Short mmCIF file of C-alpha atoms in Angstrom, two decimals:
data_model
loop_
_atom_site.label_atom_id
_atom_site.label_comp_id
_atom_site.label_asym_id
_atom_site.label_seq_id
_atom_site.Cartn_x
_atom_site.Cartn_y
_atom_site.Cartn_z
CA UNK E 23 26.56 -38.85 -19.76
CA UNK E 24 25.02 -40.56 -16.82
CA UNK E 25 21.66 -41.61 -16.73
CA UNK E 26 19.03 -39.46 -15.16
CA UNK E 27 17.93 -41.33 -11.92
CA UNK E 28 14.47 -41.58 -11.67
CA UNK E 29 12.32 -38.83 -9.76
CA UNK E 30 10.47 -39.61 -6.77
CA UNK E 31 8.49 -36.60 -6.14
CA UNK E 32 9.03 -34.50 -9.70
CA UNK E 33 5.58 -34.99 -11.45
CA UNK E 34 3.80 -37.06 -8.79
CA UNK E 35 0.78 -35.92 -7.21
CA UNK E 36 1.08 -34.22 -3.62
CA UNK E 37 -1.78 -33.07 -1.84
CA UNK E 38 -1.79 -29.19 -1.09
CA UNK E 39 -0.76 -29.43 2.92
CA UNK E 40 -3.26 -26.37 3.90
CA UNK E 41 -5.75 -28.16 1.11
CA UNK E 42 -8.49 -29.00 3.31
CA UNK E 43 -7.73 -25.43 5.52
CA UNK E 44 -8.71 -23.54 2.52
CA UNK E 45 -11.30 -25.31 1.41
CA UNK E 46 -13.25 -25.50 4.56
CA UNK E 47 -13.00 -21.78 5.84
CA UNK E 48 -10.43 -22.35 8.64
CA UNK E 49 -7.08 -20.73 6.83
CA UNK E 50 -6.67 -18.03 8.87
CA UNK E 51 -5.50 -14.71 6.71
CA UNK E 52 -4.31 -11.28 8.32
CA UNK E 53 -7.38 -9.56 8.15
CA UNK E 54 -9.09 -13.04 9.98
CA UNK E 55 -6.64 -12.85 12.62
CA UNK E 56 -8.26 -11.09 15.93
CA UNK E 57 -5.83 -10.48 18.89
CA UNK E 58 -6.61 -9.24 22.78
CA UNK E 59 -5.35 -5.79 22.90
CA UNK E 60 -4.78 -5.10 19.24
CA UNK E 61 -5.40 -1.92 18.12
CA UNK E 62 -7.80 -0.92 15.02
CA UNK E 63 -7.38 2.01 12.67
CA UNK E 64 -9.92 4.48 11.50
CA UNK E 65 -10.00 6.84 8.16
CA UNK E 66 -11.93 10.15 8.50
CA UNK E 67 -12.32 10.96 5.08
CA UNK E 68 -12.89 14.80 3.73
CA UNK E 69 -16.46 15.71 2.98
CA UNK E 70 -15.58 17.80 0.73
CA UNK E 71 -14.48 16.44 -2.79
CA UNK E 72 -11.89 19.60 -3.22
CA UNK E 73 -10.62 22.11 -0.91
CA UNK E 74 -7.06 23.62 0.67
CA UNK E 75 -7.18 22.07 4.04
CA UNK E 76 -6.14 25.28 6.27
CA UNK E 77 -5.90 23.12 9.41
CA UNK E 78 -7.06 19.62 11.31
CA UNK E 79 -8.38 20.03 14.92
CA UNK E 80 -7.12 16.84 16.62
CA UNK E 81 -7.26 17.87 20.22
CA UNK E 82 -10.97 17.01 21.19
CA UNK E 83 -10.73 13.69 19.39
CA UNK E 84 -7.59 12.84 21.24
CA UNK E 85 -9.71 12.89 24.32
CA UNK E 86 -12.24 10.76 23.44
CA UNK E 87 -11.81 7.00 25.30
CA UNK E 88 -10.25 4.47 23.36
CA UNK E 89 -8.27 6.33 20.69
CA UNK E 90 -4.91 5.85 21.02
CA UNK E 91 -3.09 7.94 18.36
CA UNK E 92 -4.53 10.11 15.62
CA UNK E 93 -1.96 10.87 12.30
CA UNK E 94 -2.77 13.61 10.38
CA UNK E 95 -1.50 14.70 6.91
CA UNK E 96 1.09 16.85 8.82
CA UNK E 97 3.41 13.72 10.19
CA UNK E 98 3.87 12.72 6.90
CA UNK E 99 6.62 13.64 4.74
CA UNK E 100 4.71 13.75 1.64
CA UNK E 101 1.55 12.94 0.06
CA UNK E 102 1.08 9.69 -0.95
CA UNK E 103 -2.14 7.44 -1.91
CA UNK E 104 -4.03 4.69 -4.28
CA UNK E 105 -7.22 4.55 -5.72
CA UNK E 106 -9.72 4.25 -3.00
CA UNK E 107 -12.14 1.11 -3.85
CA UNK E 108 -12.36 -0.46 -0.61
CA UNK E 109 -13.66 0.72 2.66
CA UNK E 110 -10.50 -0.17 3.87
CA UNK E 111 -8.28 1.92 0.97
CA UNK E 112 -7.88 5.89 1.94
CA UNK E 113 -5.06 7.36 1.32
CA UNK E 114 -3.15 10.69 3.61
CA UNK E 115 -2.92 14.01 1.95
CA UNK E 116 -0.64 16.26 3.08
CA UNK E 117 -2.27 19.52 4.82
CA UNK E 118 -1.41 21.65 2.18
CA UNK E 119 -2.47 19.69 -0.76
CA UNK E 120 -6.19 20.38 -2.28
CA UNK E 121 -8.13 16.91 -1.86
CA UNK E 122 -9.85 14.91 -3.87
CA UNK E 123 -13.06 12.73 -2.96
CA UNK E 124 -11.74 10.12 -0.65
CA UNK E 125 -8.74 11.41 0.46
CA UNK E 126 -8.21 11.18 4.27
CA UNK E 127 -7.31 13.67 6.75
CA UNK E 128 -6.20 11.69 9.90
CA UNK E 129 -6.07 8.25 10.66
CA UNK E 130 -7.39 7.41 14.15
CA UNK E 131 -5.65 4.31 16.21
CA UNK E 132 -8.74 3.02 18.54
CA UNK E 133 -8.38 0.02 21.06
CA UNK E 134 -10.18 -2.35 18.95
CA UNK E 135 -13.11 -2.94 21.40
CA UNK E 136 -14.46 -0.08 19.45
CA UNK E 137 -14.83 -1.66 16.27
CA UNK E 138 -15.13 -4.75 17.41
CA UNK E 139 -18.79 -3.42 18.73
CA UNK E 140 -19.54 -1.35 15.48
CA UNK E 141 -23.03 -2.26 15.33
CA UNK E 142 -23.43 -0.29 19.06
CA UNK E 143 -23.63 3.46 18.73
CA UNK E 144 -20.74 5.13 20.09
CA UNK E 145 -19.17 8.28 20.48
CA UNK E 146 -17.32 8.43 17.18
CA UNK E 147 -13.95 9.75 17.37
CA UNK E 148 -14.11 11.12 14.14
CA UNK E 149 -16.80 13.27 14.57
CA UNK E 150 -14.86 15.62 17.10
CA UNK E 151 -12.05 16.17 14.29
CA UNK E 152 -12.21 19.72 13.40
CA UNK E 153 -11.38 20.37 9.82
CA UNK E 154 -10.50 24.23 8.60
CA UNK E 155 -10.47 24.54 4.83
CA UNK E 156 -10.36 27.53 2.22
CA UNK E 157 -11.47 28.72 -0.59
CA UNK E 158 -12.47 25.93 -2.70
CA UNK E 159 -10.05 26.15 -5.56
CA UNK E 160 -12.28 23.96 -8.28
CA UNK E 161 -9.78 23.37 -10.88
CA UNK E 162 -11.00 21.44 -13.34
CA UNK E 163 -7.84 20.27 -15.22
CA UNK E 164 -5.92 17.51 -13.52
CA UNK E 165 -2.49 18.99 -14.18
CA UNK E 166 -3.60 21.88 -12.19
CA UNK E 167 -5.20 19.87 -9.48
CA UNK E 168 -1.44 19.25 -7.62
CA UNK E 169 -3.01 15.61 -6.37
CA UNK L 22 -30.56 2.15 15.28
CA UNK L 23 -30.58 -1.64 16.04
CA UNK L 24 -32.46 -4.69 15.61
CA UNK L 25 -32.61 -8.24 16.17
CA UNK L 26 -31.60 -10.28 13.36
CA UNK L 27 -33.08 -14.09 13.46
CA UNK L 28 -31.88 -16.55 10.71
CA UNK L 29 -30.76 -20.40 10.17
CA UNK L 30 -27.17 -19.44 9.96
CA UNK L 31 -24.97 -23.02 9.62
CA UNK L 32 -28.49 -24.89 10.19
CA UNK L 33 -28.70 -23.23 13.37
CA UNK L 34 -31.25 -20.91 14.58
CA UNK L 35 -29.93 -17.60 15.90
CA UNK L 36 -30.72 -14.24 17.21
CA UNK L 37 -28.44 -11.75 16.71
CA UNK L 38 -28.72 -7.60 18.24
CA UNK L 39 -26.78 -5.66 14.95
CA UNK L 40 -27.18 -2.27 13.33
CA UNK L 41 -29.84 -1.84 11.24
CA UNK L 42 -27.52 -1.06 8.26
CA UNK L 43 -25.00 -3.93 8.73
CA UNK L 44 -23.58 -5.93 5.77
CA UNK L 45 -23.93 -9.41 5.79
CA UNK L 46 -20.68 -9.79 5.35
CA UNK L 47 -19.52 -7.87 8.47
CA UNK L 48 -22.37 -9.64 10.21
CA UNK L 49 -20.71 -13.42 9.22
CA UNK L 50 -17.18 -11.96 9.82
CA UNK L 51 -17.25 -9.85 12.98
CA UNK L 52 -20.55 -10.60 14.47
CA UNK L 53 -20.29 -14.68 14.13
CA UNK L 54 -16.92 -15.14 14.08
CA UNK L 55 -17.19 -17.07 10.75
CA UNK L 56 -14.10 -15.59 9.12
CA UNK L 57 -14.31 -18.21 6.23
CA UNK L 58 -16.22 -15.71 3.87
CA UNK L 59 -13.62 -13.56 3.04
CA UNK L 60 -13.71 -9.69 1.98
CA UNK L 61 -11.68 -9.24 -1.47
CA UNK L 62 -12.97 -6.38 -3.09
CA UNK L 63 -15.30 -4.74 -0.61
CA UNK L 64 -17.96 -3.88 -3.59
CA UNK L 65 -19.24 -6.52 -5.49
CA UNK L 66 -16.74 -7.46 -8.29
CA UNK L 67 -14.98 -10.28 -6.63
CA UNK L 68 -17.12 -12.90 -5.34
CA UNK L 69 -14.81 -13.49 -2.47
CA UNK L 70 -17.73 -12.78 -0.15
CA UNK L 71 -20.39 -15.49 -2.40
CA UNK L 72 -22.57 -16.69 0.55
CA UNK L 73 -25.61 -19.08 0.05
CA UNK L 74 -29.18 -17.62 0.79
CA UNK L 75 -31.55 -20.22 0.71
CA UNK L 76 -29.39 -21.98 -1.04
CA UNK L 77 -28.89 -19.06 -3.62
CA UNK L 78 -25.37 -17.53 -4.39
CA UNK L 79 -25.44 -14.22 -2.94
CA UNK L 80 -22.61 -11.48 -2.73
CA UNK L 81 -22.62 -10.50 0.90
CA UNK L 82 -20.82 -7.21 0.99
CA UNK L 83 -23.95 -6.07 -0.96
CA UNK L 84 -26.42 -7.67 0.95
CA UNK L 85 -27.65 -5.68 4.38
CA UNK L 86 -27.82 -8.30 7.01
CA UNK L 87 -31.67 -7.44 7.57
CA UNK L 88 -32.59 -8.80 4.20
CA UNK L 89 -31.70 -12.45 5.69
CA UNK L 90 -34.10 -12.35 8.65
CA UNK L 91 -36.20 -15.37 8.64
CA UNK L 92 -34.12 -16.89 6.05
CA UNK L 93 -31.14 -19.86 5.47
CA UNK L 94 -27.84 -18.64 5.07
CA UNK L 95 -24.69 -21.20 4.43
CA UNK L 96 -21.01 -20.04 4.69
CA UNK L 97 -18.13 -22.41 3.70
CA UNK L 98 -18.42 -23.30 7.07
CA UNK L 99 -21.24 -25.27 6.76
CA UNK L 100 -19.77 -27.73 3.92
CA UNK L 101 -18.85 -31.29 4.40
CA UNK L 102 -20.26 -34.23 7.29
CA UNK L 103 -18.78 -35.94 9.93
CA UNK L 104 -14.98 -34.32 9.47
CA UNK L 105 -15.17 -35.40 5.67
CA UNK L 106 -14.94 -32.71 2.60
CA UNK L 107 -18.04 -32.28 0.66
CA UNK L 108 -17.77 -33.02 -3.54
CA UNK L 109 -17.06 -29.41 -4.31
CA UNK L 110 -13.75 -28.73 -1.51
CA UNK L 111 -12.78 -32.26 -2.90
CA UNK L 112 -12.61 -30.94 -5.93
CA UNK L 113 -10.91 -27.32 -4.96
CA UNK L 114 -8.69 -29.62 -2.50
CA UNK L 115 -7.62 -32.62 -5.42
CA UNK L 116 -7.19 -30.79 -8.51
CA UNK L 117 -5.72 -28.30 -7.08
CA UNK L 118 -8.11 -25.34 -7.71
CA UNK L 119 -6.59 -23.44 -5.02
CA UNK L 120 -3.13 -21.53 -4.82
CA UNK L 121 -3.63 -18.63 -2.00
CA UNK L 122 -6.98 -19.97 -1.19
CA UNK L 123 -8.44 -16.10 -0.60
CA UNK L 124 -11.00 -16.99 -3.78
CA UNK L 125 -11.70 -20.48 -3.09
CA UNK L 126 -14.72 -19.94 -0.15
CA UNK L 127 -16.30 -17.63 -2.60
CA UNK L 128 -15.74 -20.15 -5.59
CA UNK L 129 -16.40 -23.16 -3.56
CA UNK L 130 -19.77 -21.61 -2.50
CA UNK L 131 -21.23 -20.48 -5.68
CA UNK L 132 -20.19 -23.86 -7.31
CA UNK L 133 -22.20 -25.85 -4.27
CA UNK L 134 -25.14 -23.08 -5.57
CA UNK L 135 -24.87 -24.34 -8.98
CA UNK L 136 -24.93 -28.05 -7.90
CA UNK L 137 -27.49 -27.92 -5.69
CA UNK L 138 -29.67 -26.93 -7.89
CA UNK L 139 -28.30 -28.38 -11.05
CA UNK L 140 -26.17 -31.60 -10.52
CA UNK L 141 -25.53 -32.06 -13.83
CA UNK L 142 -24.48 -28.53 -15.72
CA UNK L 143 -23.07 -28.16 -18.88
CA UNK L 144 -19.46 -26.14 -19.31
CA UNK L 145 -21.53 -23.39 -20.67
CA UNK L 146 -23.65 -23.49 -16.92
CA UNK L 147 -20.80 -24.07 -15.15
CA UNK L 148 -19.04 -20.64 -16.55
CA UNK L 149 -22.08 -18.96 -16.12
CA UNK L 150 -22.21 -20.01 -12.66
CA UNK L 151 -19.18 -18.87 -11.91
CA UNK L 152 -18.62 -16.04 -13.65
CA UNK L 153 -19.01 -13.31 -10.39
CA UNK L 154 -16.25 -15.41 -9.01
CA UNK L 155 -12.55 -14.13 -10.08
CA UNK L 156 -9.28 -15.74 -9.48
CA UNK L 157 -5.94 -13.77 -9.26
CA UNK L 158 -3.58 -17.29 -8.80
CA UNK L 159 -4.47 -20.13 -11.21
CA UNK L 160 -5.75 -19.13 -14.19
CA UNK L 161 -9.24 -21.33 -13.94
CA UNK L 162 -8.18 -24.23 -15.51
CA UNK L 163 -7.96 -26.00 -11.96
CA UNK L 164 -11.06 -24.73 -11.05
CA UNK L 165 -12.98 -25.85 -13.70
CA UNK L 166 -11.63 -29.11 -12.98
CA UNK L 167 -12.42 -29.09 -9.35
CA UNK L 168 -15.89 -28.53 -10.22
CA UNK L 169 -16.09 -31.03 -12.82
CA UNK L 170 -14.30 -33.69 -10.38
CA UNK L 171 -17.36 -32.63 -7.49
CA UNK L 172 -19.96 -33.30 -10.34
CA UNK L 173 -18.62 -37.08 -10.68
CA UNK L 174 -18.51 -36.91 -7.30
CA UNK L 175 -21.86 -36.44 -6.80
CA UNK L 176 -23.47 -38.82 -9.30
CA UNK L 177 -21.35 -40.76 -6.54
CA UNK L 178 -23.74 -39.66 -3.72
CA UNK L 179 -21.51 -37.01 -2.45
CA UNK L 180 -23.22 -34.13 -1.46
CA UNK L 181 -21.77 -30.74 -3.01
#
Protein backbone atom coordinates (compact mmCIF):
# COMPACT_ATOMS: atom_id res chain seq x y z
CA UNK A 1 0.00 0.00 0.00
CA UNK A 2 1.45 3.40 -0.53
CA UNK A 3 2.18 5.63 2.12
CA UNK A 4 -0.27 8.29 3.09
CA UNK A 5 1.37 11.66 2.05
CA UNK A 6 1.28 14.01 4.61
CA UNK A 7 -1.73 16.59 4.98
CA UNK A 8 -1.24 20.14 4.61
CA UNK A 9 -4.44 21.59 5.63
CA UNK A 10 -6.35 18.28 7.30
CA UNK A 11 -6.12 19.06 11.11
CA UNK A 12 -4.33 22.42 10.96
CA UNK A 13 -5.81 25.42 12.30
CA UNK A 14 -7.60 27.90 9.75
CA UNK A 15 -9.08 30.95 10.84
CA UNK A 16 -12.97 31.21 10.18
CA UNK A 17 -12.78 33.74 6.90
CA UNK A 18 -16.10 35.78 8.10
CA UNK A 19 -14.45 35.28 11.87
CA UNK A 20 -13.95 38.76 12.71
CA UNK A 21 -17.51 39.72 10.56
CA UNK A 22 -19.38 37.80 13.08
CA UNK A 23 -17.81 38.67 15.89
CA UNK A 24 -17.92 42.35 15.48
CA UNK A 25 -21.65 42.88 14.30
CA UNK A 26 -20.94 43.55 10.58
CA UNK A 27 -22.17 39.94 8.99
CA UNK A 28 -24.89 41.04 7.27
CA UNK A 29 -28.01 38.35 7.52
CA UNK A 30 -31.37 38.58 5.41
CA UNK A 31 -33.36 40.18 7.84
CA UNK A 32 -30.13 42.97 8.23
CA UNK A 33 -30.18 43.52 4.66
CA UNK A 34 -32.21 46.95 3.79
CA UNK A 35 -32.70 47.74 0.02
CA UNK A 36 -34.14 51.16 -1.83
CA UNK A 37 -37.46 50.18 -3.07
CA UNK A 38 -37.97 46.90 -1.29
CA UNK A 39 -41.14 46.12 -0.28
CA UNK A 40 -42.25 45.07 3.47
CA UNK A 41 -45.04 42.72 4.44
CA UNK A 42 -47.69 43.14 7.03
CA UNK A 43 -49.92 40.36 9.04
CA UNK A 44 -53.41 41.53 10.17
CA UNK A 45 -54.13 39.01 12.55
CA UNK A 46 -57.96 37.97 13.64
CA UNK A 47 -59.16 39.49 16.85
CA UNK A 48 -61.09 37.00 17.45
CA UNK A 49 -59.50 33.68 18.84
CA UNK A 50 -62.38 31.48 16.91
CA UNK A 51 -64.85 32.30 14.35
CA UNK A 52 -66.07 31.23 10.51
CA UNK A 53 -64.66 34.08 8.60
CA UNK A 54 -67.83 34.91 6.24
CA UNK A 55 -65.79 37.42 4.22
CA UNK A 56 -62.48 39.92 4.13
CA UNK A 57 -63.14 43.53 2.91
CA UNK A 58 -59.92 44.37 1.04
CA UNK A 59 -61.09 47.19 -1.14
CA UNK A 60 -60.62 50.31 1.22
CA UNK A 61 -57.22 49.03 2.32
CA UNK A 62 -56.15 48.63 -1.25
CA UNK A 63 -56.51 52.34 -1.49
CA UNK A 64 -54.60 53.39 1.15
CA UNK A 65 -50.89 54.91 -0.15
CA UNK A 66 -48.15 52.66 -0.05
CA UNK A 67 -49.71 49.18 -0.04
CA UNK A 68 -48.94 47.42 -2.86
CA UNK A 69 -50.74 44.03 -2.74
CA UNK A 70 -52.94 42.58 -0.03
CA UNK A 71 -53.33 38.33 -0.03
CA UNK A 72 -56.06 37.09 1.65
CA UNK A 73 -56.90 33.49 2.75
CA UNK A 74 -58.87 33.21 -0.57
CA UNK A 75 -55.58 33.14 -3.08
CA UNK A 76 -54.42 30.35 -1.35
CA UNK A 77 -55.00 26.89 -2.22
CA UNK A 78 -55.17 25.62 1.19
CA UNK A 79 -54.61 26.39 4.68
CA UNK A 80 -51.39 26.17 5.85
CA UNK A 81 -49.41 27.59 9.08
CA UNK A 82 -46.76 27.12 12.17
CA UNK A 83 -46.87 27.97 15.57
CA UNK A 84 -46.91 31.66 15.86
CA UNK A 85 -43.98 32.75 18.45
CA UNK A 86 -42.57 35.57 16.70
CA UNK A 87 -43.98 38.83 15.63
CA UNK A 88 -42.84 37.92 12.45
CA UNK A 89 -44.61 34.10 12.40
CA UNK A 90 -48.55 34.27 11.27
CA UNK A 91 -49.73 31.93 9.38
CA UNK A 92 -52.95 32.26 6.29
CA UNK A 93 -56.16 30.52 6.97
CA UNK A 94 -58.22 29.81 4.36
CA UNK A 95 -61.68 31.90 4.40
CA UNK A 96 -63.63 29.11 5.25
CA UNK A 97 -61.68 27.63 8.00
CA UNK A 98 -62.65 28.66 11.82
CA UNK A 99 -59.40 30.48 13.26
CA UNK A 100 -57.50 30.13 15.95
CA UNK A 101 -55.66 33.00 18.02
CA UNK A 102 -53.03 34.24 15.68
CA UNK A 103 -54.07 33.15 12.59
CA UNK A 104 -53.93 35.84 9.83
CA UNK A 105 -56.42 37.01 7.45
CA UNK A 106 -54.46 38.97 4.73
CA UNK A 107 -51.05 39.80 4.34
CA UNK A 108 -50.47 43.42 3.26
CA UNK A 109 -47.29 44.24 0.78
CA UNK A 110 -46.39 48.07 1.84
CA UNK A 111 -43.46 50.09 0.14
CA UNK A 112 -41.20 49.74 2.98
CA UNK A 113 -40.98 53.52 3.79
CA UNK A 114 -43.88 52.57 5.91
CA UNK A 115 -42.22 50.44 8.24
CA UNK A 116 -39.21 51.78 7.94
CA UNK A 117 -40.93 54.95 9.92
CA UNK A 118 -42.95 52.68 12.41
CA UNK A 119 -42.36 54.78 15.29
CA UNK A 120 -44.50 57.79 13.20
CA UNK A 121 -48.24 57.32 13.36
CA UNK A 122 -49.68 56.47 10.17
CA UNK A 123 -52.67 55.54 8.54
CA UNK A 124 -52.53 51.80 9.12
CA UNK A 125 -53.54 49.77 6.29
CA UNK A 126 -54.79 47.21 8.34
CA UNK A 127 -57.20 49.01 10.08
CA UNK A 128 -59.44 49.60 6.87
CA UNK A 129 -59.62 45.63 6.38
CA UNK A 130 -63.14 44.71 6.87
CA UNK A 131 -63.58 41.34 8.40
CA UNK A 132 -67.29 39.50 8.27
CA UNK A 133 -67.46 36.50 10.57
CA UNK A 134 -70.33 34.12 11.93
CA UNK A 135 -71.51 32.50 14.49
CA UNK A 136 -68.75 31.70 16.72
CA UNK A 137 -68.64 27.95 16.58
CA UNK A 138 -66.57 27.37 20.13
CA UNK A 139 -65.65 23.85 19.80
CA UNK A 140 -63.75 22.84 22.38
CA UNK A 141 -62.23 19.52 21.13
CA UNK A 142 -59.36 19.91 18.71
CA UNK A 143 -60.49 17.17 16.35
CA UNK A 144 -63.54 19.16 15.85
CA UNK A 145 -61.79 22.44 15.53
CA UNK A 146 -60.89 21.65 11.46
CA UNK A 147 -57.46 23.91 12.10
CA UNK B 1 -47.46 58.98 21.00
CA UNK B 2 -43.72 59.92 20.74
CA UNK B 3 -40.85 61.00 22.64
CA UNK B 4 -37.34 61.84 22.59
CA UNK B 5 -35.12 59.20 23.64
CA UNK B 6 -31.47 60.51 24.94
CA UNK B 7 -28.81 57.83 25.81
CA UNK B 8 -24.85 57.05 25.47
CA UNK B 9 -25.47 54.60 22.75
CA UNK B 10 -21.68 53.30 21.41
CA UNK B 11 -20.18 56.07 23.92
CA UNK B 12 -21.97 58.55 22.02
CA UNK B 13 -24.55 60.86 23.15
CA UNK B 14 -27.77 60.80 21.13
CA UNK B 15 -31.24 62.02 20.77
CA UNK B 16 -33.49 60.01 19.16
CA UNK B 17 -37.69 61.02 18.22
CA UNK B 18 -39.32 57.08 18.64
CA UNK B 19 -42.67 55.76 19.78
CA UNK B 20 -43.27 55.71 23.13
CA UNK B 21 -43.72 51.88 23.12
CA UNK B 22 -40.65 50.96 21.00
CA UNK B 23 -38.41 47.94 21.83
CA UNK B 24 -34.99 48.47 22.27
CA UNK B 25 -34.28 46.16 20.01
CA UNK B 26 -36.20 47.73 17.08
CA UNK B 27 -34.78 51.00 18.32
CA UNK B 28 -30.81 49.54 17.82
CA UNK B 29 -31.96 47.71 14.62
CA UNK B 30 -34.18 50.05 12.60
CA UNK B 31 -33.80 53.31 14.30
CA UNK B 32 -29.70 53.25 14.52
CA UNK B 33 -28.93 51.17 11.94
CA UNK B 34 -26.91 48.90 14.31
CA UNK B 35 -28.03 45.59 12.82
CA UNK B 36 -25.34 43.68 14.90
CA UNK B 37 -27.92 42.78 17.74
CA UNK B 38 -29.79 40.34 16.09
CA UNK B 39 -33.61 39.24 16.62
CA UNK B 40 -33.73 35.24 17.14
CA UNK B 41 -36.64 34.51 19.01
CA UNK B 42 -38.58 37.75 19.22
CA UNK B 43 -39.58 36.97 23.10
CA UNK B 44 -37.00 36.49 25.42
CA UNK B 45 -35.72 32.84 25.24
CA UNK B 46 -32.82 33.31 22.97
CA UNK B 47 -30.47 35.86 24.00
CA UNK B 48 -29.76 36.75 20.44
CA UNK B 49 -30.83 40.30 21.25
CA UNK B 50 -28.30 40.40 24.87
CA UNK B 51 -27.42 44.16 24.82
CA UNK B 52 -25.31 45.84 27.63
CA UNK B 53 -27.13 48.48 29.90
CA UNK B 54 -24.76 50.11 31.94
CA UNK B 55 -22.74 47.56 31.41
CA UNK B 56 -25.51 44.97 32.46
CA UNK B 57 -26.67 42.07 30.11
CA UNK B 58 -30.02 42.96 29.09
CA UNK B 59 -32.49 41.16 26.60
CA UNK B 60 -33.60 43.93 24.32
CA UNK B 61 -36.71 42.60 22.69
CA UNK B 62 -38.06 42.89 26.29
CA UNK B 63 -36.77 46.05 27.12
CA UNK B 64 -38.99 49.33 25.86
CA UNK B 65 -36.50 51.72 24.50
CA UNK B 66 -37.74 54.45 27.13
CA UNK B 67 -36.35 52.48 30.01
CA UNK B 68 -32.69 53.43 28.57
CA UNK B 69 -33.13 57.21 28.62
CA UNK B 70 -30.32 58.76 30.42
CA UNK B 71 -28.51 55.58 30.47
CA UNK B 72 -25.25 53.56 28.65
CA UNK B 73 -26.14 51.11 26.26
CA UNK B 74 -23.28 48.89 24.31
CA UNK B 75 -24.10 46.74 21.20
CA UNK B 76 -21.42 44.40 19.68
CA UNK B 77 -20.69 47.31 17.87
CA UNK B 78 -18.99 48.96 20.37
CA UNK B 79 -16.30 46.05 21.10
CA UNK B 80 -12.68 46.17 20.26
CA UNK B 81 -10.00 49.56 19.74
CA UNK B 82 -8.26 50.87 17.03
CA UNK B 83 -9.49 48.03 14.25
CA UNK B 84 -8.30 45.27 16.81
CA UNK B 85 -10.84 42.48 18.39
CA UNK B 86 -11.49 42.82 21.99
CA UNK B 87 -10.57 39.43 24.43
CA UNK B 88 -14.07 38.08 24.16
CA UNK B 89 -14.53 38.18 19.79
CA UNK B 90 -10.88 36.80 20.07
CA UNK B 91 -12.07 34.20 21.75
CA UNK B 92 -15.54 33.61 19.63
CA UNK B 93 -13.14 34.37 16.48
CA UNK B 94 -9.94 31.68 17.61
CA UNK B 95 -11.61 28.84 19.08
CA UNK B 96 -14.00 28.84 16.92
CA UNK B 97 -17.15 29.56 19.03
CA UNK B 98 -19.00 30.57 16.08
CA UNK B 99 -20.58 28.44 13.15
CA UNK B 100 -23.61 30.71 11.64
CA UNK B 101 -22.62 33.51 13.84
CA UNK B 102 -26.63 34.53 14.42
CA UNK B 103 -25.87 33.69 18.43
CA UNK B 104 -22.49 34.96 18.74
CA UNK B 105 -23.42 39.08 19.26
CA UNK B 106 -25.78 37.92 21.90
CA UNK B 107 -23.11 35.45 23.43
CA UNK B 108 -20.26 37.71 22.85
CA UNK B 109 -22.15 40.47 24.76
CA UNK B 110 -23.29 38.78 27.82
CA UNK B 111 -19.77 37.16 28.18
CA UNK B 112 -18.09 40.95 27.98
CA UNK B 113 -21.08 41.50 30.94
CA UNK B 114 -19.68 38.76 32.91
CA UNK B 115 -16.03 39.97 32.47
CA UNK B 116 -16.48 43.26 33.11
CA UNK B 117 -17.59 42.78 36.13
CA UNK B 118 -15.90 39.59 37.08
CA UNK B 119 -12.52 38.98 35.25
CA UNK B 120 -11.88 36.03 36.82
CA UNK B 121 -15.22 33.60 36.98
CA UNK B 122 -15.34 30.22 37.81
CA UNK B 123 -16.99 27.49 35.14
CA UNK B 124 -19.88 27.45 37.47
CA UNK B 125 -20.12 31.71 36.82
CA UNK B 126 -19.34 31.39 33.52
CA UNK B 127 -22.53 28.92 32.83
CA UNK B 128 -24.50 30.98 34.86
CA UNK B 129 -23.60 33.86 32.87
CA UNK B 130 -24.48 32.49 29.98
CA UNK B 131 -27.18 30.53 30.47
CA UNK B 132 -30.04 33.09 28.62
CA UNK B 133 -27.75 32.66 25.71
CA UNK B 134 -28.64 29.44 23.41
CA UNK B 135 -26.74 28.05 20.56
CA UNK B 136 -28.40 26.00 17.69
CA UNK B 137 -24.69 25.22 15.74
CA UNK B 138 -21.86 24.12 18.08
CA UNK B 139 -22.86 22.48 20.88
CA UNK B 140 -21.01 25.01 23.57
CA UNK B 141 -17.98 23.38 23.86
CA UNK B 142 -16.32 26.18 21.58
CA UNK B 143 -17.91 28.70 23.38
CA UNK B 144 -16.88 27.89 26.58
CA UNK B 145 -13.54 27.91 25.25
CA UNK B 146 -13.77 31.24 23.62
CA UNK B 147 -14.62 32.64 26.85
CA UNK B 148 -12.06 30.94 28.74
CA UNK B 149 -9.32 31.99 25.96
CA UNK B 150 -10.77 36.04 26.52
CA UNK B 151 -10.25 35.45 30.36
CA UNK B 152 -6.35 34.70 29.71
CA UNK B 153 -6.64 37.27 27.52
CA UNK B 154 -7.43 39.67 29.82
CA UNK B 155 -5.13 38.91 32.75
CA UNK B 156 -3.10 39.94 29.48
CA UNK B 157 -4.52 43.52 29.56
CA UNK B 158 -7.00 42.93 26.88
CA UNK B 159 -10.06 44.50 27.46
CA UNK B 160 -13.24 42.10 27.11
Amino acid sequence: MNKPLPARNIGSYVPMIDGPEKVSGRARYTADIVQPGQLAGRIYRSPYSHAEIIGVDVSEALNVPGVISIVTGDDCDRGFGVLPIARTEYPLARGDVGTEQGFAEARITVEHGELAERDTPRPEPAHSLRLDIGEDVGETEHADAGC
Amino acid sequence: MARLLECRLNGRDRADAVADNILLLDYLREKTGLTGTKTGCDGGECGACTVLVDDKPMLSCLTLAATVAGKRVDTIESLGEDGQLSAVQRGFHEKLGSQCGYCTPGFIMASAGLLRRNPDPSDAEILEALGGNICRCTGYVKIIEAVKFAIALGKQGVRP
